mmCIF file of C-alpha atoms and ligand atoms in Angstrom:
data_model
loop_
_atom_site.group_PDB
_atom_site.id
_atom_site.type_symbol
_atom_site.label_atom_id
_atom_site.label_comp_id
_atom_site.label_asym_id
_atom_site.label_seq_id
_atom_site.Cartn_x
_atom_site.Cartn_y
_atom_site.Cartn_z
ATOM 1 C CA MET D 1 -68.785 -24.029 31.363
ATOM 2 C CA LYS D 2 -65.990 -24.159 29.024
ATOM 3 C CA ARG D 3 -64.312 -27.833 29.222
ATOM 4 C CA ARG D 4 -61.175 -25.463 30.162
ATOM 5 C CA ASP D 5 -62.647 -23.175 32.989
ATOM 6 C CA PHE D 6 -64.134 -26.193 34.807
ATOM 7 C CA LEU D 7 -60.856 -27.952 35.051
ATOM 8 C CA ARG D 8 -59.170 -23.921 35.955
ATOM 9 C CA ALA D 9 -62.262 -24.185 39.202
ATOM 10 C CA GLY D 10 -60.518 -27.488 40.393
ATOM 11 C CA ALA D 11 -62.136 -28.174 43.721
ATOM 12 C CA ALA D 12 -63.797 -25.056 43.518
ATOM 13 C CA THR D 13 -67.090 -26.138 41.591
ATOM 14 C CA LEU D 14 -69.298 -23.823 39.823
ATOM 15 C CA ALA D 15 -72.601 -26.079 39.252
ATOM 16 C CA TRP D 16 -76.223 -25.854 39.771
ATOM 17 C CA GLY D 17 -77.925 -24.620 36.275
ATOM 18 C CA ALA D 18 -78.085 -21.002 37.128
ATOM 19 C CA THR D 19 -79.386 -18.508 34.391
ATOM 20 C CA GLY D 20 -77.139 -15.839 34.571
ATOM 21 C CA ALA D 21 -73.175 -15.295 35.807
ATOM 22 C CA GLY D 22 -74.740 -13.353 38.380
ATOM 23 C CA ARG D 23 -77.066 -16.460 39.210
ATOM 24 C CA ALA D 24 -74.238 -18.750 38.941
ATOM 25 C CA LEU D 25 -71.716 -17.084 41.068
ATOM 26 C CA ALA D 26 -74.207 -16.580 43.735
ATOM 27 C CA GLN D 27 -74.482 -20.265 43.928
ATOM 28 C CA THR D 28 -70.645 -21.029 44.036
ATOM 29 C CA ARG D 29 -70.493 -24.385 45.529
ATOM 30 C CA MET D 30 -66.731 -25.329 47.532
ATOM 31 C CA VAL D 31 -65.477 -27.530 48.524
ATOM 32 C CA ILE D 32 -63.232 -26.337 50.583
ATOM 33 C CA LYS D 33 -59.734 -28.325 51.127
ATOM 34 C CA ALA D 34 -57.994 -27.011 54.383
ATOM 35 C CA SER D 35 -54.385 -28.593 55.324
ATOM 36 C CA ASP D 36 -52.557 -28.329 58.449
ATOM 37 C CA VAL D 37 -49.286 -30.131 59.592
ATOM 38 C CA HIS D 38 -50.928 -31.533 62.876
ATOM 39 C CA PRO D 39 -53.165 -34.251 63.724
ATOM 40 C CA LEU D 40 -57.032 -34.110 64.477
ATOM 41 C CA GLY D 41 -57.759 -32.553 68.427
ATOM 42 C CA TYR D 42 -54.614 -30.320 67.497
ATOM 43 C CA PRO D 43 -56.138 -26.659 68.209
ATOM 44 C CA THR D 44 -55.063 -25.495 64.872
ATOM 45 C CA VAL D 45 -56.977 -28.075 63.305
ATOM 46 C CA GLU D 46 -60.069 -28.206 65.872
ATOM 47 C CA ALA D 47 -60.664 -24.483 65.613
ATOM 48 C CA VAL D 48 -60.516 -24.932 61.337
ATOM 49 C CA LEU D 49 -62.999 -27.886 61.770
ATOM 50 C CA ARG D 50 -65.328 -25.904 64.466
ATOM 51 C CA MET D 51 -65.021 -23.131 61.207
ATOM 52 C CA GLY D 52 -66.167 -25.423 59.544
ATOM 53 C CA LYS D 53 -69.215 -26.174 60.876
ATOM 54 C CA LYS D 54 -70.038 -22.989 60.638
ATOM 55 C CA LEU D 55 -69.523 -22.310 57.794
ATOM 56 C CA GLU D 56 -71.437 -24.956 56.513
ATOM 57 C CA ALA D 57 -74.489 -24.294 58.889
ATOM 58 C CA ALA D 58 -74.295 -20.315 56.956
ATOM 59 C CA THR D 59 -74.361 -21.634 53.786
ATOM 60 C CA GLU D 60 -76.865 -24.876 54.368
ATOM 61 C CA GLY D 61 -73.734 -26.828 52.690
ATOM 62 C CA ARG D 62 -73.089 -24.982 49.876
ATOM 63 C CA LEU D 63 -69.160 -24.375 51.223
ATOM 64 C CA THR D 64 -67.614 -27.220 53.268
ATOM 65 C CA ILE D 65 -64.229 -27.308 54.561
ATOM 66 C CA GLN D 66 -62.729 -30.874 53.924
ATOM 67 C CA MET D 67 -59.492 -30.887 56.282
ATOM 68 C CA PHE D 68 -56.571 -32.810 55.521
ATOM 69 C CA PRO D 69 -54.525 -32.875 58.834
ATOM 70 C CA SER D 70 -51.220 -34.801 59.434
ATOM 71 C CA MET D 71 -48.730 -33.362 56.761
ATOM 72 C CA GLN D 72 -51.158 -36.257 54.345
ATOM 73 C CA LEU D 73 -50.509 -32.871 51.702
ATOM 74 C CA GLY D 74 -46.983 -32.764 52.901
ATOM 75 C CA GLY D 75 -44.964 -29.751 54.385
ATOM 76 C CA GLU D 76 -45.898 -26.201 55.063
ATOM 77 C CA LYS D 77 -43.326 -25.167 51.918
ATOM 78 C CA GLU D 78 -45.689 -27.815 49.314
ATOM 79 C CA MET D 79 -48.772 -26.242 51.534
ATOM 80 C CA ILE D 80 -47.806 -23.193 49.927
ATOM 81 C CA GLU D 81 -47.673 -23.857 46.701
ATOM 82 C CA GLN D 82 -50.466 -25.857 46.018
ATOM 83 C CA ALA D 83 -52.452 -22.716 47.811
ATOM 84 C CA GLN D 84 -51.218 -20.874 44.981
ATOM 85 C CA LEU D 85 -51.593 -22.967 42.322
ATOM 86 C CA GLY D 86 -55.068 -23.649 43.934
ATOM 87 C CA ALA D 87 -55.040 -27.194 44.329
ATOM 88 C CA LEU D 88 -55.468 -26.851 48.248
ATOM 89 C CA GLN D 89 -57.950 -23.500 48.931
ATOM 90 C CA ILE D 90 -57.091 -23.200 53.068
ATOM 91 C CA ALA D 91 -53.219 -23.463 54.241
ATOM 92 C CA ARG D 92 -52.753 -23.326 58.648
ATOM 93 C CA ILE D 93 -48.939 -22.437 58.312
ATOM 94 C CA SER D 94 -46.304 -20.672 60.641
ATOM 95 C CA VAL D 95 -44.614 -17.962 59.963
ATOM 96 C CA GLY D 96 -41.746 -19.420 59.993
ATOM 97 C CA ALA D 97 -42.939 -20.956 56.521
ATOM 98 C CA VAL D 98 -44.067 -17.339 55.204
ATOM 99 C CA GLY D 99 -41.236 -15.607 55.522
ATOM 100 C CA PRO D 100 -39.190 -16.865 52.906
ATOM 101 C CA VAL D 101 -42.222 -15.905 50.114
ATOM 102 C CA VAL D 102 -43.136 -12.345 52.239
ATOM 103 C CA ASP D 103 -40.447 -10.872 53.417
ATOM 104 C CA ASP D 104 -42.493 -7.977 55.254
ATOM 105 C CA VAL D 105 -44.226 -10.952 58.010
ATOM 106 C CA ASN D 106 -40.180 -12.380 58.606
ATOM 107 C CA VAL D 107 -40.047 -9.698 60.812
ATOM 108 C CA PHE D 108 -42.058 -11.699 63.527
ATOM 109 C CA ASN D 109 -39.170 -14.766 62.932
ATOM 110 C CA MET D 110 -36.937 -12.108 64.220
ATOM 111 C CA PRO D 111 -35.234 -14.399 67.608
ATOM 112 C CA PHE D 112 -36.892 -11.896 70.953
ATOM 113 C CA VAL D 113 -38.560 -10.014 68.752
ATOM 114 C CA PHE D 114 -41.361 -9.929 71.571
ATOM 115 C CA ARG D 115 -41.228 -9.563 74.744
ATOM 116 C CA ASP D 116 -43.862 -12.473 75.914
ATOM 117 C CA SER D 117 -46.738 -14.402 74.136
ATOM 118 C CA LYS D 118 -48.938 -11.725 75.889
ATOM 119 C CA HIS D 119 -47.052 -8.990 73.841
ATOM 120 C CA MET D 120 -47.270 -11.541 70.633
ATOM 121 C CA GLU D 121 -50.752 -11.314 71.089
ATOM 122 C CA ALA D 122 -51.603 -7.448 71.425
ATOM 123 C CA VAL D 123 -49.729 -7.384 67.862
ATOM 124 C CA ILE D 124 -51.385 -9.909 65.968
ATOM 125 C CA ASP D 125 -54.510 -8.391 67.332
ATOM 126 C CA GLY D 126 -53.921 -4.150 66.810
ATOM 127 C CA GLY D 127 -52.938 -2.527 63.800
ATOM 128 C CA ILE D 128 -50.303 -4.214 62.928
ATOM 129 C CA GLY D 129 -51.192 -7.545 62.563
ATOM 130 C CA ASP D 130 -54.263 -6.145 60.549
ATOM 131 C CA GLU D 131 -51.808 -4.295 58.649
ATOM 132 C CA LEU D 132 -49.507 -7.377 57.497
ATOM 133 C CA LEU D 133 -52.414 -9.316 56.403
ATOM 134 C CA ALA D 134 -53.512 -6.633 54.188
ATOM 135 C CA LYS D 135 -49.781 -7.319 52.933
ATOM 136 C CA ILE D 136 -49.976 -10.665 52.118
ATOM 137 C CA SER D 137 -52.946 -10.437 50.619
ATOM 138 C CA ALA D 138 -52.351 -7.407 48.370
ATOM 139 C CA ASN D 139 -49.269 -8.665 47.254
ATOM 140 C CA GLU D 140 -50.689 -10.908 43.719
ATOM 141 C CA LYS D 141 -47.921 -12.213 43.622
ATOM 142 C CA THR D 142 -47.859 -14.105 47.005
ATOM 143 C CA GLY D 143 -50.884 -15.981 45.036
ATOM 144 C CA LEU D 144 -52.405 -15.818 48.824
ATOM 145 C CA ILE D 145 -55.056 -13.987 50.988
ATOM 146 C CA ALA D 146 -54.622 -13.553 54.286
ATOM 147 C CA LEU D 147 -57.670 -14.932 56.647
ATOM 148 C CA CYS D 148 -56.535 -14.414 60.509
ATOM 149 C CA TRP D 149 -53.582 -15.229 62.757
ATOM 150 C CA MET D 150 -53.081 -18.202 65.457
ATOM 151 C CA ASN D 151 -51.192 -18.944 68.471
ATOM 152 C CA ALA D 152 -48.540 -21.354 68.804
ATOM 153 C CA GLY D 153 -46.623 -20.651 71.949
ATOM 154 C CA SER D 154 -43.000 -19.952 72.126
ATOM 155 C CA ARG D 155 -40.335 -22.143 70.733
ATOM 156 C CA ASN D 156 -37.933 -23.898 73.041
ATOM 157 C CA ILE D 157 -35.016 -26.033 72.525
ATOM 158 C CA TYR D 158 -34.959 -29.982 73.300
ATOM 159 C CA ASN D 159 -32.581 -32.450 72.613
ATOM 160 C CA ASN D 160 -31.328 -36.057 73.450
ATOM 161 C CA LYS D 161 -27.983 -35.283 75.047
ATOM 162 C CA ARG D 162 -27.524 -32.913 77.912
ATOM 163 C CA PRO D 163 -29.782 -30.528 80.447
ATOM 164 C CA ILE D 164 -29.642 -27.405 78.972
ATOM 165 C CA ARG D 165 -29.036 -25.276 81.849
ATOM 166 C CA THR D 166 -27.186 -22.164 79.582
ATOM 167 C CA MET D 167 -26.072 -21.196 76.123
ATOM 168 C CA ALA D 168 -22.227 -23.189 76.761
ATOM 169 C CA ASP D 169 -24.392 -26.295 77.339
ATOM 170 C CA LEU D 170 -25.809 -25.856 73.955
ATOM 171 C CA LYS D 171 -22.382 -25.827 71.764
ATOM 172 C CA GLY D 172 -21.933 -28.259 69.371
ATOM 173 C CA LEU D 173 -25.130 -29.413 69.146
ATOM 174 C CA LYS D 174 -26.919 -30.355 65.761
ATOM 175 C CA VAL D 175 -30.190 -28.758 65.917
ATOM 176 C CA ARG D 176 -33.132 -29.148 63.393
ATOM 177 C CA MET D 177 -34.485 -25.013 62.340
ATOM 178 C CA MET D 178 -37.496 -24.590 60.108
ATOM 179 C CA GLY D 179 -36.646 -23.852 56.316
ATOM 180 C CA ASN D 180 -35.743 -20.350 56.642
ATOM 181 C CA PRO D 181 -32.215 -19.242 56.630
ATOM 182 C CA LEU D 182 -32.911 -16.740 59.824
ATOM 183 C CA PHE D 183 -33.518 -19.521 61.847
ATOM 184 C CA VAL D 184 -30.194 -21.166 61.049
ATOM 185 C CA ASP D 185 -28.516 -18.428 61.272
ATOM 186 C CA THR D 186 -30.119 -17.804 65.006
ATOM 187 C CA MET D 187 -29.252 -21.442 66.606
ATOM 188 C CA ASN D 188 -25.746 -20.352 65.257
ATOM 189 C CA ALA D 189 -25.498 -17.639 67.080
ATOM 190 C CA LEU D 190 -26.504 -19.063 70.285
ATOM 191 C CA GLY D 191 -23.610 -22.213 69.477
ATOM 192 C CA GLY D 192 -25.720 -24.689 68.154
ATOM 193 C CA ASN D 193 -25.260 -26.139 65.043
ATOM 194 C CA GLY D 194 -28.958 -25.260 62.995
ATOM 195 C CA VAL D 195 -29.988 -27.639 60.587
ATOM 196 C CA ALA D 196 -32.454 -27.130 57.935
ATOM 197 C CA LEU D 197 -34.977 -30.210 57.798
ATOM 198 C CA GLY D 198 -38.934 -30.511 57.135
ATOM 199 C CA PHE D 199 -40.791 -30.840 60.143
ATOM 200 C CA ASP D 200 -42.071 -34.620 58.719
ATOM 201 C CA GLN D 201 -38.005 -35.057 59.374
ATOM 202 C CA VAL D 202 -37.295 -34.830 62.896
ATOM 203 C CA PHE D 203 -38.469 -37.618 64.533
ATOM 204 C CA SER D 204 -35.943 -40.035 62.515
ATOM 205 C CA SER D 205 -33.054 -37.900 61.892
ATOM 206 C CA MET D 206 -33.526 -37.523 65.568
ATOM 207 C CA GLN D 207 -33.828 -41.360 65.984
ATOM 208 C CA THR D 208 -31.112 -41.941 63.603
ATOM 209 C CA GLY D 209 -28.443 -38.847 65.535
ATOM 210 C CA VAL D 210 -28.653 -36.849 62.279
ATOM 211 C CA ILE D 211 -29.164 -34.276 64.763
ATOM 212 C CA ASP D 212 -29.477 -34.129 68.587
ATOM 213 C CA GLY D 213 -32.181 -31.795 68.899
ATOM 214 C CA ALA D 214 -34.782 -29.725 67.873
ATOM 215 C CA GLU D 215 -37.349 -26.547 69.439
ATOM 216 C CA ASN D 216 -40.637 -26.075 69.049
ATOM 217 C CA ASN D 217 -43.315 -25.485 71.419
ATOM 218 C CA PRO D 218 -45.115 -28.033 74.393
ATOM 219 C CA PRO D 219 -48.137 -29.074 72.020
ATOM 220 C CA SER D 220 -45.731 -30.143 68.969
ATOM 221 C CA PHE D 221 -43.358 -31.459 70.955
ATOM 222 C CA ILE D 222 -45.935 -34.091 72.041
ATOM 223 C CA ALA D 223 -48.037 -34.485 69.512
ATOM 224 C CA GLN D 224 -45.307 -35.601 67.187
ATOM 225 C CA ASN D 225 -44.209 -37.409 69.961
ATOM 226 C CA HIS D 226 -40.349 -36.112 70.167
ATOM 227 C CA ASN D 227 -40.895 -37.149 74.049
ATOM 228 C CA GLN D 228 -39.796 -40.443 72.840
ATOM 229 C CA VAL D 229 -36.291 -39.125 70.952
ATOM 230 C CA ALA D 230 -35.591 -36.445 73.378
ATOM 231 C CA LYS D 231 -35.200 -36.041 77.027
ATOM 232 C CA TYR D 232 -34.445 -32.815 77.721
ATOM 233 C CA PHE D 233 -36.329 -29.635 76.549
ATOM 234 C CA THR D 234 -35.462 -25.982 77.820
ATOM 235 C CA MET D 235 -38.139 -23.006 77.906
ATOM 236 C CA THR D 236 -35.300 -20.997 75.834
ATOM 237 C CA GLU D 237 -38.116 -19.334 74.617
ATOM 238 C CA HIS D 238 -35.808 -17.809 71.404
ATOM 239 C CA LEU D 239 -38.459 -17.590 69.402
ATOM 240 C CA ILE D 240 -42.452 -16.439 69.318
ATOM 241 C CA ILE D 241 -44.108 -17.263 66.032
ATOM 242 C CA PRO D 242 -47.343 -16.764 65.234
ATOM 243 C CA GLU D 243 -49.279 -18.648 62.673
ATOM 244 C CA LEU D 244 -51.542 -18.489 59.735
ATOM 245 C CA LEU D 245 -54.495 -19.013 57.915
ATOM 246 C CA VAL D 246 -54.211 -18.286 54.413
ATOM 247 C CA PHE D 247 -56.736 -18.900 51.169
ATOM 248 C CA SER D 248 -55.455 -19.735 48.286
ATOM 249 C CA ARG D 249 -55.643 -16.365 45.546
ATOM 250 C CA ILE D 250 -57.292 -18.121 42.298
ATOM 251 C CA SER D 251 -60.084 -20.216 44.829
ATOM 252 C CA TRP D 252 -60.985 -16.684 46.903
ATOM 253 C CA GLN D 253 -62.043 -14.986 43.346
ATOM 254 C CA LYS D 254 -64.447 -17.729 42.877
ATOM 255 C CA LEU D 255 -66.496 -16.675 45.685
ATOM 256 C CA THR D 256 -68.951 -13.989 46.034
ATOM 257 C CA ALA D 257 -68.251 -10.777 47.875
ATOM 258 C CA ALA D 258 -70.799 -11.971 50.548
ATOM 259 C CA ASP D 259 -68.763 -15.687 50.443
ATOM 260 C CA GLN D 260 -65.564 -13.564 51.213
ATOM 261 C CA ALA D 261 -67.210 -11.851 53.761
ATOM 262 C CA LEU D 262 -68.424 -13.867 55.494
ATOM 263 C CA ILE D 263 -65.265 -16.654 55.566
ATOM 264 C CA LYS D 264 -63.217 -13.341 57.101
ATOM 265 C CA LYS D 265 -65.859 -13.024 59.512
ATOM 266 C CA LEU D 266 -65.804 -16.426 61.052
ATOM 267 C CA SER D 267 -61.840 -16.194 60.448
ATOM 268 C CA LYS D 268 -61.852 -13.778 62.873
ATOM 269 C CA GLU D 269 -63.790 -16.086 65.807
ATOM 270 C CA CYS D 270 -61.362 -18.885 64.388
ATOM 271 C CA GLN D 271 -58.641 -16.830 65.263
ATOM 272 C CA ALA D 272 -60.249 -16.495 69.346
ATOM 273 C CA GLU D 273 -61.237 -19.576 69.646
ATOM 274 C CA GLN D 274 -58.260 -21.560 68.475
ATOM 275 C CA ARG D 275 -56.502 -18.916 71.063
ATOM 276 C CA VAL D 276 -58.634 -20.510 73.986
ATOM 277 C CA LEU D 277 -57.821 -24.008 72.554
ATOM 278 C CA TRP D 278 -53.795 -23.550 72.305
ATOM 279 C CA TYR D 279 -53.484 -22.106 76.234
ATOM 280 C CA GLU D 280 -55.871 -25.826 77.115
ATOM 281 C CA ALA D 281 -52.972 -27.250 74.632
ATOM 282 C CA GLU D 282 -50.316 -25.769 76.178
ATOM 283 C CA LYS D 283 -51.194 -27.113 80.001
ATOM 284 C CA THR D 284 -52.062 -30.621 79.030
ATOM 285 C CA ALA D 285 -48.334 -31.129 76.795
ATOM 286 C CA ILE D 286 -46.459 -29.977 79.927
ATOM 287 C CA ASP D 287 -48.339 -31.638 82.056
ATOM 288 C CA LYS D 288 -47.827 -34.943 79.468
ATOM 289 C CA MET D 289 -44.500 -33.895 79.335
ATOM 290 C CA LYS D 290 -43.625 -34.222 82.881
ATOM 291 C CA ALA D 291 -45.270 -37.304 83.509
ATOM 292 C CA ALA D 292 -43.523 -39.252 80.458
ATOM 293 C CA GLY D 293 -40.362 -38.121 82.151
ATOM 294 C CA THR D 294 -38.886 -35.467 80.059
ATOM 295 C CA GLU D 295 -36.653 -33.150 82.096
ATOM 296 C CA MET D 296 -37.522 -30.067 82.049
ATOM 297 C CA ILE D 297 -35.503 -26.366 82.536
ATOM 298 C CA MET D 298 -38.690 -24.043 82.770
ATOM 299 C CA GLU D 299 -36.242 -21.022 83.769
ATOM 300 C CA VAL D 300 -33.072 -19.850 81.782
ATOM 301 C CA ASP D 301 -31.405 -16.248 82.070
ATOM 302 C CA LYS D 302 -32.543 -14.529 78.848
ATOM 303 C CA LYS D 303 -30.308 -11.829 79.538
ATOM 304 C CA PRO D 304 -27.001 -13.943 77.298
ATOM 305 C CA TRP D 305 -29.364 -15.041 74.837
ATOM 306 C CA ARG D 306 -30.641 -12.222 73.506
ATOM 307 C CA ASP D 307 -27.039 -10.977 73.932
ATOM 308 C CA ALA D 308 -25.663 -13.654 71.444
ATOM 309 C CA VAL D 309 -28.399 -12.898 68.580
ATOM 310 C CA LYS D 310 -27.283 -9.643 67.774
ATOM 311 C CA PRO D 311 -25.336 -11.022 64.828
ATOM 312 C CA VAL D 312 -29.066 -11.744 63.719
ATOM 313 C CA TRP D 313 -30.310 -8.624 64.304
ATOM 314 C CA ASP D 314 -27.366 -6.920 62.251
ATOM 315 C CA LYS D 315 -27.487 -8.912 59.458
ATOM 316 C CA TYR D 316 -31.682 -8.903 59.154
ATOM 317 C CA GLY D 317 -32.816 -6.407 61.460
ATOM 318 C CA ALA D 318 -32.316 -3.062 59.563
ATOM 319 C CA LYS D 319 -35.223 -3.336 56.858
ATOM 320 C CA TYR D 320 -37.203 -3.619 59.991
ATOM 321 C CA ALA D 321 -36.399 -1.102 62.328
ATOM 322 C CA GLU D 322 -39.597 1.062 61.857
ATOM 323 C CA MET D 323 -41.525 -1.754 62.260
ATOM 324 C CA VAL D 324 -39.855 -3.147 65.664
ATOM 325 C CA LYS D 325 -39.937 0.304 66.964
ATOM 326 C CA ARG D 326 -44.132 0.141 66.575
ATOM 327 C CA ILE D 327 -43.681 -3.317 68.234
ATOM 328 C CA ASP D 328 -41.967 -2.336 70.609
ATOM 329 C CA ALA D 329 -44.608 0.469 71.997
ATOM 330 C CA VAL D 330 -47.567 -2.002 71.528
ATOM 331 C CA LYS D 331 -48.244 -2.795 75.273
HETATM 332 C C1 BDP Q 1 -45.234 -25.838 65.047
HETATM 333 C C2 BDP Q 1 -45.782 -24.991 63.820
HETATM 334 C C3 BDP Q 1 -45.658 -25.581 62.360
HETATM 335 C C4 BDP Q 1 -44.421 -25.865 62.064
HETATM 336 C C5 BDP Q 1 -43.650 -26.742 62.764
HETATM 337 C C6 BDP Q 1 -42.326 -26.697 62.667
HETATM 338 O O1 BDP Q 1 -47.352 -25.226 64.704
HETATM 339 O O2 BDP Q 1 -46.709 -24.810 61.476
HETATM 340 O O3 BDP Q 1 -44.437 -26.371 60.506
HETATM 341 O O4 BDP Q 1 -43.405 -25.853 64.043
HETATM 342 O O5 BDP Q 1 -41.413 -26.411 63.317
HETATM 343 O O6 BDP Q 1 -44.937 -24.985 65.840
HETATM 344 O O7 BDP Q 1 -41.831 -27.036 61.732
#
């Protein structure tokens, strides 16, 4: 192999003294680097590790997954960039971070687009889910192959100033949102002040008062120790955003069709396994929050919240009108 080609191969190592090109390809060895912002034990991380074990067993060690958890390789924007370059093979990312790269999936980032988590699951498990995975993969510009969806429950507002029982309580609070203009607009429409910040910045920014709060699901709140800096947590469920497992397109092309098919099959299993782990983690997190003294408001009247985000729908919703009709029709 030419040195240039070898370098281009990066982590994907085509080794073994094979006679023909076909033979070399059939014996592709690859250490698949995977990355997640969450720590070991978190449902998404655990599901990918389990997938790695199966992959290793099925290929007799030819294909392995090496996990880099806890933002070791940066935030999700950085992970996407690394995957696009082939420096990282698998990135587990929120659709929140993918929206700015693939506009079609931004529809899942619209506030209150899903009725509840079950509705979201029916959508990602069905034709729309498959269609959007295919759209991400088909568009060469994304540089990504979308493997499967994952659950992330619903996002809820928390802060260290006061309990939020109605939208009026949110007025003037600086609330961290993921880096996507759609989310900042959503928070502003609800009466708070949306601040786009990296996930890694949330804890210290709450401590120093740069922000008063943030929004996330209970497992993320607990995994990041946000309970240490935020006392009040309200189940606003304003966003229900699934997550994605994506593979670097450059690295994907180094795999044989059989290996690609195997990874796709294991990804489907990964999606199902992650869901089971997700519900366990959600329950455990809520129990921990209660035990740790987080003041939890488990229910709010959603009607005024839904009404308040109308300007966000006016601004971003038109191009998704057809898709939203289809989403609404999913039982
Ligand atoms: C978590 C998601 C993670 C996001 C994070 C965030 O699992 O992918 O990066 O929220 O708020 O729920 O940035």
